[in-house]
Short mmCIF file of C-alpha atoms in Angstrom, two decimals:
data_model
loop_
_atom_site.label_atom_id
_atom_site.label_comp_id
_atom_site.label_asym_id
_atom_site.label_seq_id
_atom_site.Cartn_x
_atom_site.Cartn_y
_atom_site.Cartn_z
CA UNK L 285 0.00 0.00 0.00
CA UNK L 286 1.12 3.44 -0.30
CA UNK L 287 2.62 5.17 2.61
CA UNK L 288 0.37 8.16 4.46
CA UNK L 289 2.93 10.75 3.51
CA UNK L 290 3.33 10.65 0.18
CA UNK L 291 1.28 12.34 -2.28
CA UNK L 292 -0.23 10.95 -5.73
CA UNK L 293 0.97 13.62 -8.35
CA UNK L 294 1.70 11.96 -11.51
CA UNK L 295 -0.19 9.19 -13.87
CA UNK L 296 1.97 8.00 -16.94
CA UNK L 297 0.69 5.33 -19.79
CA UNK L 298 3.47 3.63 -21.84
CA UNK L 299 2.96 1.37 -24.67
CA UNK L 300 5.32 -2.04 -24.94
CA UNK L 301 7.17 -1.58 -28.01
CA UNK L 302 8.54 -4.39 -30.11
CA UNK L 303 11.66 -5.52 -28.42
CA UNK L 304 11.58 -3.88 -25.20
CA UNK L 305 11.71 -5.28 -21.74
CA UNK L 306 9.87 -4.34 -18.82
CA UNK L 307 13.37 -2.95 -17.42
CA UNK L 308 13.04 -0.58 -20.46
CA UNK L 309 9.64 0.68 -20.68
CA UNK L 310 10.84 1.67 -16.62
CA UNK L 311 13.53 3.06 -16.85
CA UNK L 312 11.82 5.22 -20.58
CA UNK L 313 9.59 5.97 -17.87
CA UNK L 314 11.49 7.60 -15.53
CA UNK L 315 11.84 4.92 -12.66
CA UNK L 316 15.14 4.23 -11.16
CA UNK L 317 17.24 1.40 -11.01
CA UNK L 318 16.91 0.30 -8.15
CA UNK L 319 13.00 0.58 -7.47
CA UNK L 320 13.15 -1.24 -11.99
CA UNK L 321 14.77 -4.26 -10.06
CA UNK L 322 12.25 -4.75 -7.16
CA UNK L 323 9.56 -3.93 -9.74
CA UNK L 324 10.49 -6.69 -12.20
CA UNK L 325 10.96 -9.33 -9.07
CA UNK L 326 7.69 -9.06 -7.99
CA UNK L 327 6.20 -8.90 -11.08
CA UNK L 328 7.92 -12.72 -11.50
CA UNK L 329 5.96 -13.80 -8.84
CA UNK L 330 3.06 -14.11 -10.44
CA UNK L 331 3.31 -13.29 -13.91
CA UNK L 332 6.25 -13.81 -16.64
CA UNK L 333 7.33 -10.52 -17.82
CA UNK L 334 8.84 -11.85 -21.00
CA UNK L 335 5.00 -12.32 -21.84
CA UNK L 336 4.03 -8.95 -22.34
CA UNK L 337 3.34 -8.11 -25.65
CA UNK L 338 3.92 -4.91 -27.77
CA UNK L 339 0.80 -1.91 -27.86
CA UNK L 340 0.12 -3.33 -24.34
CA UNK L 341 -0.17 -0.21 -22.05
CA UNK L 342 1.22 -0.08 -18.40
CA UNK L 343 -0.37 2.88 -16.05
CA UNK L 344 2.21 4.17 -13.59
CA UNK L 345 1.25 6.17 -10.71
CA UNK L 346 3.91 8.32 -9.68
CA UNK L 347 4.10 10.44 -5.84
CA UNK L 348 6.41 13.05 -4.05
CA UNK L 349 8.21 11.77 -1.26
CA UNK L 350 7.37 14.22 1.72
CA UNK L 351 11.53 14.34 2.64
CA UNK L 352 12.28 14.75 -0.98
CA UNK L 353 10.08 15.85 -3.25
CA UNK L 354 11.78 12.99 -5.45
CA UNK L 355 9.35 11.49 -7.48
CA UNK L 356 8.47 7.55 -6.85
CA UNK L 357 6.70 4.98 -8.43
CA UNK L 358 3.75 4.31 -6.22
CA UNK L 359 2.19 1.33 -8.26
CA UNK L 360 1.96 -0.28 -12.00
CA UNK L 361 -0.83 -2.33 -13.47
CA UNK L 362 -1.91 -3.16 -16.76
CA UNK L 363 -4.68 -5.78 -18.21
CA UNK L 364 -3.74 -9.25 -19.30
CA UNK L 365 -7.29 -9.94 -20.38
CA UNK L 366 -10.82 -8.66 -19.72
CA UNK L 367 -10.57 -11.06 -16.94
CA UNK L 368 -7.77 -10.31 -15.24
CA UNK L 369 -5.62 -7.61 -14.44
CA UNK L 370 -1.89 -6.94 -12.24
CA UNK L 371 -0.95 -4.53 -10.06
CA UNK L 372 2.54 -3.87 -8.63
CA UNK L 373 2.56 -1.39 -5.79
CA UNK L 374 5.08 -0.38 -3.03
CA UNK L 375 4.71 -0.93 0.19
CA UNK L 376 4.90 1.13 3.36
CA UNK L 377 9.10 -0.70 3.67
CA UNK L 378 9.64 0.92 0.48
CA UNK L 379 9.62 -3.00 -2.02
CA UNK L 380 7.05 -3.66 -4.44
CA UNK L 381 4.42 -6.23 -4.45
CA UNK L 382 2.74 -7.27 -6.94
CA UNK L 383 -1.13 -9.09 -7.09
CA UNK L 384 -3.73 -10.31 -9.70
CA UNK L 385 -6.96 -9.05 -9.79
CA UNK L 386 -9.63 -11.49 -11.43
CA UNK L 387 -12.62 -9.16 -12.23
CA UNK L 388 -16.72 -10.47 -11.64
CA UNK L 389 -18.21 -12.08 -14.21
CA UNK L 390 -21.92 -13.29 -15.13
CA UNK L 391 -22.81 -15.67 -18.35
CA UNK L 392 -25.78 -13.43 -20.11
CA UNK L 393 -27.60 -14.57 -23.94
CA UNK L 394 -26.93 -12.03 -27.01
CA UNK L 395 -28.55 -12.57 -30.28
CA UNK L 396 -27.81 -10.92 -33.27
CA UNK L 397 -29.83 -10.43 -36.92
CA UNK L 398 -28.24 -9.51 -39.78
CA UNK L 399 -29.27 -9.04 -43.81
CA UNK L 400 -26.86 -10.09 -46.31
CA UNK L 401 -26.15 -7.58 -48.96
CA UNK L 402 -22.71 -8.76 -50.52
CA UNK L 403 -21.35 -11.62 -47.81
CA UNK L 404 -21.94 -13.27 -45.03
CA UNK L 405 -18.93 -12.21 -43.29
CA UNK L 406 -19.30 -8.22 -44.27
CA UNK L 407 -23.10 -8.48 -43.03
CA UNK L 408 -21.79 -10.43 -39.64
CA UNK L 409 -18.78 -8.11 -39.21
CA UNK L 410 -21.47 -4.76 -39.78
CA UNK L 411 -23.60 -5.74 -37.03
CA UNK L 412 -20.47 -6.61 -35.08
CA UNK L 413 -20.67 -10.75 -34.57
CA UNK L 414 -17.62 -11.91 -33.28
CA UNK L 415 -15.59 -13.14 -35.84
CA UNK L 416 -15.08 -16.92 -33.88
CA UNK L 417 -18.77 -16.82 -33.80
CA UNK L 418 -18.67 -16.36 -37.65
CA UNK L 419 -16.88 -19.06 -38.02
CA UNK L 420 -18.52 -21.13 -35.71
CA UNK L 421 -21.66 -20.45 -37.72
CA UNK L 422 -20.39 -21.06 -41.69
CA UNK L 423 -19.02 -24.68 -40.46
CA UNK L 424 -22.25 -25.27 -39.00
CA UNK L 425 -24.41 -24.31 -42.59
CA UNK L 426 -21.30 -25.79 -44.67
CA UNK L 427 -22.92 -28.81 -44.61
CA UNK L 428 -26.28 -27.65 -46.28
CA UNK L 429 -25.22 -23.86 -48.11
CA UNK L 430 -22.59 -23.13 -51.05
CA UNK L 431 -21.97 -20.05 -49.35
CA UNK L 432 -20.35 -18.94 -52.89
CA UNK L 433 -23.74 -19.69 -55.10
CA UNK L 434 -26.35 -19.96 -52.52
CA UNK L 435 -26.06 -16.56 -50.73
CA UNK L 436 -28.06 -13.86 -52.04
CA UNK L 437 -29.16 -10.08 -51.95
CA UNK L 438 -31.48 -9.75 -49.18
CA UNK L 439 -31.28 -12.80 -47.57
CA UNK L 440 -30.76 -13.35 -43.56
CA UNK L 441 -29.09 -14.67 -40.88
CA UNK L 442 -29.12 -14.73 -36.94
CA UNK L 443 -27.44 -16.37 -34.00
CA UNK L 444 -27.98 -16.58 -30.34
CA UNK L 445 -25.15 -17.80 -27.82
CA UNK L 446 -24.04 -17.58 -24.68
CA UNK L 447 -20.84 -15.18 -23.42
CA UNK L 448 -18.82 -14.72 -20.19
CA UNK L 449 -18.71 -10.86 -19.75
CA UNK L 450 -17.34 -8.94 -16.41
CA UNK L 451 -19.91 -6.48 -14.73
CA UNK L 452 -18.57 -3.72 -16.70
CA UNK L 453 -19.65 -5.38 -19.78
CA UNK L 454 -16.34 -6.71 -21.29
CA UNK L 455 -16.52 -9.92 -23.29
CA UNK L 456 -14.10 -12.85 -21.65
CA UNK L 457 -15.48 -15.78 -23.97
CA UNK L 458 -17.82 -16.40 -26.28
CA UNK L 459 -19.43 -20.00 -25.66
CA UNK L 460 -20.66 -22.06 -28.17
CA UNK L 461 -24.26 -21.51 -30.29
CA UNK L 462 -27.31 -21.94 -28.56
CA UNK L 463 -29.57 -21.23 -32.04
CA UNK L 464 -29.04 -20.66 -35.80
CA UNK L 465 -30.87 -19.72 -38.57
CA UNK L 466 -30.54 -18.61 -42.03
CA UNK L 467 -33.26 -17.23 -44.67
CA UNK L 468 -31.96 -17.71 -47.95
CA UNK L 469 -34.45 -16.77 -50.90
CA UNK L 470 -37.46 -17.14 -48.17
CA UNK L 471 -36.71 -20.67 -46.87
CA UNK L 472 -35.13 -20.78 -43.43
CA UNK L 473 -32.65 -23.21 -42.24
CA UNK L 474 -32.59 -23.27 -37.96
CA UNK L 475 -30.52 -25.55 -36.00
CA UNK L 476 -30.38 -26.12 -32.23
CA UNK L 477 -27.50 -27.01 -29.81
CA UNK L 478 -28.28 -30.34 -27.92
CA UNK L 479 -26.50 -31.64 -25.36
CA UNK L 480 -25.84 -35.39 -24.90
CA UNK L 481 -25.37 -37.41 -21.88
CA UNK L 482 -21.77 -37.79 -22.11
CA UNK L 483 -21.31 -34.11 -22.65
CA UNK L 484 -21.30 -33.76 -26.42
CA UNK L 485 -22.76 -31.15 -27.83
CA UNK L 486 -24.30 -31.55 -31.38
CA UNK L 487 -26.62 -29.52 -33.70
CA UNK L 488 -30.36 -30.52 -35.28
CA UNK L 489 -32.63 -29.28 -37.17
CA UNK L 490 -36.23 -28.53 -35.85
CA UNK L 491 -37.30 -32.22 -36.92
CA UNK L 492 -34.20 -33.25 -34.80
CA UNK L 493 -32.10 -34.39 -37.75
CA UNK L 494 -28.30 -34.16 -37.23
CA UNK L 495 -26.74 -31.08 -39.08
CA UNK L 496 -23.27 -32.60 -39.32
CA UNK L 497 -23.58 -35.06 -42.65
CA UNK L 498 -21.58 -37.69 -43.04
CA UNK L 499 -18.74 -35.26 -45.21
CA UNK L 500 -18.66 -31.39 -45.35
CA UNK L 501 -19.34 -29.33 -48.86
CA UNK L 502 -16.49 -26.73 -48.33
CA UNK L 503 -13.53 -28.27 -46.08
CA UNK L 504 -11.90 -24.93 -45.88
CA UNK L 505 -13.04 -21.78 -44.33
CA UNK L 506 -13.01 -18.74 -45.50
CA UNK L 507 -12.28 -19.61 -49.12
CA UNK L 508 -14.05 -18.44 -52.81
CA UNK L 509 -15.16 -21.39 -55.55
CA UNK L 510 -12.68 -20.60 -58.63
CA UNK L 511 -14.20 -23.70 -60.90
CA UNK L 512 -16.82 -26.13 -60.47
CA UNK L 513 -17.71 -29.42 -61.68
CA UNK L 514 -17.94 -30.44 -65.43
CA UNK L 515 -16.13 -29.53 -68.67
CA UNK L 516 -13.96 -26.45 -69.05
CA UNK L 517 -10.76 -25.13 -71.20
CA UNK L 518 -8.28 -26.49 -68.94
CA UNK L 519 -6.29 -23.23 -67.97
CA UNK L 520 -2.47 -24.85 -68.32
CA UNK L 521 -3.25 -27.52 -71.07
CA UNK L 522 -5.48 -25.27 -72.95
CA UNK L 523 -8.10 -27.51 -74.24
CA UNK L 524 -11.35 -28.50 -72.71
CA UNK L 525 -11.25 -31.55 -70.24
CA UNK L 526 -13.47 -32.85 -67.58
CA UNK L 527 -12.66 -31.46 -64.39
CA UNK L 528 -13.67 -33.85 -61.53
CA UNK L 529 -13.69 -31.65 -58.86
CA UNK L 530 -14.07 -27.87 -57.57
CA UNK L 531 -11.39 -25.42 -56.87
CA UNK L 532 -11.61 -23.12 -53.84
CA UNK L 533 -9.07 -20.14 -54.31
CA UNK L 534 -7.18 -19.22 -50.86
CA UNK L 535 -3.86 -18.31 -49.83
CA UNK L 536 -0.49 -20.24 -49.36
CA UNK L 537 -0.95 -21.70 -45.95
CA UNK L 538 -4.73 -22.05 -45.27
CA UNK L 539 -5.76 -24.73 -43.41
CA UNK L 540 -7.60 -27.57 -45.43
CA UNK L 541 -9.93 -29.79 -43.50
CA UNK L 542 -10.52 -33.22 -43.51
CA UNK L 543 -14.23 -33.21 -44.89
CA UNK L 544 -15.06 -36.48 -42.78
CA UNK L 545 -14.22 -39.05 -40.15
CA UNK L 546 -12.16 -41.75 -41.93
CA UNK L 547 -8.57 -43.06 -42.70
CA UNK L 548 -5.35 -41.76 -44.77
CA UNK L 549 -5.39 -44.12 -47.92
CA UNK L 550 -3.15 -41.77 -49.96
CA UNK L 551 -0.62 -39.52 -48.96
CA UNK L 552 2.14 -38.91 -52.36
CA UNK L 553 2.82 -36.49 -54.36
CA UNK L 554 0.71 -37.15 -57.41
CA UNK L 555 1.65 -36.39 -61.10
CA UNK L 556 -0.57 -33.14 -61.58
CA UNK L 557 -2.56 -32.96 -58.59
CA UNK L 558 1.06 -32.30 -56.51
CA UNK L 559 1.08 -32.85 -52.70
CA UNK L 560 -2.31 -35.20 -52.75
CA UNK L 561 -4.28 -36.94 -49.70
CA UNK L 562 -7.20 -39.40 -50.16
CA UNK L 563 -9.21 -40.11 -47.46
CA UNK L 564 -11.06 -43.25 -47.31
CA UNK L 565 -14.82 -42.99 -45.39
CA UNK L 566 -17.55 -45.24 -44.82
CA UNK L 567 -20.96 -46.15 -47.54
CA UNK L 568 -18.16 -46.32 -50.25
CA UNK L 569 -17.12 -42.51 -50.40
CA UNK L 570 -13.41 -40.86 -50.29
CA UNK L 571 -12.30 -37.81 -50.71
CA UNK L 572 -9.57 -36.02 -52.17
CA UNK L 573 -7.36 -32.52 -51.18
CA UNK L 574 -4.83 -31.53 -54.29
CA UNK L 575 -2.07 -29.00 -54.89
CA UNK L 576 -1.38 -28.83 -51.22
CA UNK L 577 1.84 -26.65 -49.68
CA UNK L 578 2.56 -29.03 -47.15
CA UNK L 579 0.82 -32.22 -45.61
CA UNK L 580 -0.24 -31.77 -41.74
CA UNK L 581 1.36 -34.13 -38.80
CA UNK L 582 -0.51 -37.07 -38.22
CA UNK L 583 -1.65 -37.57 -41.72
CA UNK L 584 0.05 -40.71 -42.66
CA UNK L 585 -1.34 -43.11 -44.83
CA UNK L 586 -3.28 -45.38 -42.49
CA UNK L 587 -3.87 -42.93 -40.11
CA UNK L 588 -7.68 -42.19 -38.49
CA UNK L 589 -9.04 -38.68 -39.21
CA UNK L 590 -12.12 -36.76 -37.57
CA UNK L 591 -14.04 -34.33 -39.30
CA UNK L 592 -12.94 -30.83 -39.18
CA UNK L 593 -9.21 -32.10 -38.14
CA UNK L 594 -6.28 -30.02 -40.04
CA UNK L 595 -4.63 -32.46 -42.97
CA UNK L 596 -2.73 -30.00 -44.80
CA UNK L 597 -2.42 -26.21 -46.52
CA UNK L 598 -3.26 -24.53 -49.28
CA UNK L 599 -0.64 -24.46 -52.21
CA UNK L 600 0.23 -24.48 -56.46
CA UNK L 601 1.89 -27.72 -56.29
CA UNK L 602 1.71 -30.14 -59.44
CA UNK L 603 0.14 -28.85 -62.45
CA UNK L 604 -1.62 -25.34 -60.94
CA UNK L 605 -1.82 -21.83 -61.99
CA UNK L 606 -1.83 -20.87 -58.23
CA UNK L 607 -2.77 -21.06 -54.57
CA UNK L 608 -6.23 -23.22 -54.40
CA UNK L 609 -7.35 -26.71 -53.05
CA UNK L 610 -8.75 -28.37 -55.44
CA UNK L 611 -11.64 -30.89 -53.59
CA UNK L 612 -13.14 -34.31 -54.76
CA UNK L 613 -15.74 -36.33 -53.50
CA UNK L 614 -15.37 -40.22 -55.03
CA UNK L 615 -18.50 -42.61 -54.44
CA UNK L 616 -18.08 -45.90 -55.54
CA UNK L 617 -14.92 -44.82 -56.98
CA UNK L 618 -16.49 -42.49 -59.17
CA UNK L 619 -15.66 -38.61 -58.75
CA UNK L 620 -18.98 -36.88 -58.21
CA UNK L 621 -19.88 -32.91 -57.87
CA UNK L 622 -19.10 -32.26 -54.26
CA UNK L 623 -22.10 -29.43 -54.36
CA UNK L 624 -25.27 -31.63 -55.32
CA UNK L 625 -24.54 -34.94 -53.86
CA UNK L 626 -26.71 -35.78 -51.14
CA UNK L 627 -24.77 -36.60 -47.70
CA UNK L 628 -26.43 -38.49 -45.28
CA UNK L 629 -27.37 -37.12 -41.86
CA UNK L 630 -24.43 -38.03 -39.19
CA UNK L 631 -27.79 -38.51 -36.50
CA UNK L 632 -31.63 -38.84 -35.56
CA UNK L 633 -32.99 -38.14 -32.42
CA UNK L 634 -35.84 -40.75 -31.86
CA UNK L 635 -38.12 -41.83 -28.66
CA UNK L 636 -36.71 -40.34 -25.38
CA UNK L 637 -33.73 -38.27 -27.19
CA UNK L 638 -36.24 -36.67 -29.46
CA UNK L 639 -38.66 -36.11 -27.12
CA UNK L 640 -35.57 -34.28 -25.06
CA UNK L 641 -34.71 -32.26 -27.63
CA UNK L 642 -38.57 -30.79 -27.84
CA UNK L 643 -37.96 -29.44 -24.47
CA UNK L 644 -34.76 -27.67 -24.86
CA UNK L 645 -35.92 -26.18 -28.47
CA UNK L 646 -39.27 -24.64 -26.86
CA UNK L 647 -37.06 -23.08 -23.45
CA UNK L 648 -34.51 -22.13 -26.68
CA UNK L 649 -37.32 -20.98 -29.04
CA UNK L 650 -38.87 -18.81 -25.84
CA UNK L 651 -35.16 -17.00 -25.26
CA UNK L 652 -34.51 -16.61 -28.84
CA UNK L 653 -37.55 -14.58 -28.95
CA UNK L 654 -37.04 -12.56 -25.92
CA UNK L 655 -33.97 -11.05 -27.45
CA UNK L 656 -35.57 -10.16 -30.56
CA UNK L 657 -33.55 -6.96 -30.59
CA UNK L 658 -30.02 -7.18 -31.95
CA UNK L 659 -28.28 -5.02 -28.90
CA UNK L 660 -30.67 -6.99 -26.25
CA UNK L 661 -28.99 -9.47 -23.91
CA UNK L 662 -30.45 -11.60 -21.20
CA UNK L 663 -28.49 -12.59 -17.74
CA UNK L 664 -28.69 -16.25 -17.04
CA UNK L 665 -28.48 -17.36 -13.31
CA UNK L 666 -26.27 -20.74 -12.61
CA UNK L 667 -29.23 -22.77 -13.82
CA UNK L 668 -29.32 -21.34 -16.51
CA UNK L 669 -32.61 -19.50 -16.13
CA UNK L 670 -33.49 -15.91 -17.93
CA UNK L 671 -33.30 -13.39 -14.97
CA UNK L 672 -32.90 -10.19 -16.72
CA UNK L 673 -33.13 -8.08 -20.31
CA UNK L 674 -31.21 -5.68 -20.63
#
């Protein structure tokens, strides 16, 4: 704590730059040597100072010693999340001491609407969704939406989910998706989060059919279609030539996706398709990832996948006019279009389950409607229950 007879006469904010050390950002500061060392030690008490990172700002509170006039540092803190903060103050012996401070929290509901005019992503990032959110929801429609030919003018979209936020209304976490819907060209798609008895949480449709199909449409996030499915004038060989797959254009380095559960059958580099992987899945389908930078760990041939798992990056290996995965889907050997095959559902809730499910999709349904406003949240108590709007 700060002794009685000094007075507070002097706030200071410094920004970490690239390179420096808390030593430097001190002493730039104006603190001495002697009071930099004591600082730094009982900062390593409880927090690494190598881990501060640069544009992080430190507040320094500066006072007049009453024999002096000198100027000391009377305490430092800065924020290493919403959640928590650390202070390092001196005491009334004239060391520093330094303590976290773990702010109050409460779990509240947000929902948020949005209409589409050019992209998903510019209409979620204009009504501010967060952008894990955003992601969160385009793996969840993959499985039903070509987000590059199915997304139109005017169409909709909205999401409701659960956050961690301290009383002064930061955001520590966003949890997972409570409810999702999309209106595209008047029909809407809504899915539900249920949660199983060992935990698992998985997504269904209002009938209670499983959202997650047996293999994903678009096993990369983020990405644009470049070429579909059928003939074309072959852009290298220049002449038209079947092509078996579709082409989603991203940069060097983007994570590709393994589409579905299954096992490594193929892992070469193969004549035009470059850096290759074929993976091997149940009801007599495969898929297969081309033209790929590198191959992922754990990816050799052999090896058991699960859905959504990293197997490579996006590359212009083999015969390629640049950065793109190029994506088959093989059933019964045959390649078929990835965008009109029908995937089976991964689940169907039946009897009890079903029945389950009802329940949470009316106390979801009633929520969901409560926040029909954009900026409205709700506070949940520890069961879970609505107990405010705000």
């Amino acid at each position: 704590m700060r002794t009685a007879s000094a007075a507070l006469n002097a706030t200071k904010t410094i920004k970490i730059k690239a390179g420096d050390t808390l030593s430097n950002v001190l002493h730039r500061a104006g603190v001495d040597e002697t009071a930099s060392i004591d600082v730094v030690q009982a900062l390593k008490q409880v927090y690494n100072p190598k881990r501060l990172q640069a544009g992080q700002a430190l507040t320094l509170n500066f006072e007049a010693a009453a024999a002096t006039k000198d100027q000391q540092l009377a305490d430092l803190s800065f924020e290493v999340s919403p959640l928590e903060s650390l202070t390092i103050e001196r005491t009334a012996d004239g060391t520093y001491s330094a303590r976290k401070i773990i702010a109050e929290t409460q779990r509240e509901l947000t929902r948020f609407d949005g209409t589409i005019t050019s992209s998903l992503s510019q209409a979620a990032a204009r009504e501010g969704v967060p952008d894990d959110i955003v992601k969160d929801f385009v793996r969840l429609f993959s499985y039903d939406v070509d987000f590059q030919r199915d997304i139109h003018e005017g169409d909709k979209f909205s999401v409701m989910y659960e956050r961690t936020v301290t009383t002064d209304g930061r955001v520590v976490k966003n949890d997972a998706m409570s409810v999702a819907s999309m209106t595209l060209r008047g029909t809407t798609l809504k899915f539900y989060a249920f949660r199983h008895q060992d935990g698992s949480v998985e997504y269904y449709n209002e009938k209670g059919e499983g959202v997650r199909k047996a293999l994903m449409r678009t096993p990369i996030n983020g990405a644009r279609l470049t070429s579909g499915f059928g003939m074309r004038r072959h852009p290298i060989l220049g002449y038209s030539k079947m092509h078996q797959g579709i082409d989603f254009g991203a940069p060097t380095g983007t994570p590709i996706l393994a589409a579905g559960d299954g096992f490594v059958d193929k892992r070469e580099v193969f004549g035009g398709y470059g850096n290759y992987i074929r993976i091997r899945h149940g009801s007599g389908y495969a898929t297969a990832y081309a033209h790929m930078s590198r191959f992922a760990p754990d990816t050799q041939v052999g090896r058991r996948v699960k859905q959504g798992q990293v197997i490579g990056y996006v590359g212009s290996t083999g015969r390629s006019t640049g950065p793109h995965l190029h994506f088959e889907v093989h059933r019964d050997a045959r390649q078929v279009n990835p965008m009109t095959v029908k995937f089976p559902a991964s689940q169907k809730l039946e009897g009890p389950l079903l029945a389950k499910f009802k329940e949470t999709t009316s106390r979801a349904d009633q929520r969901y409607a409560a926040l029909a406003m954009p900026t409205t949240v709700a506070q949940l108590s520890p069961s879970g229950d609505i107990t405010k709007l705000r």
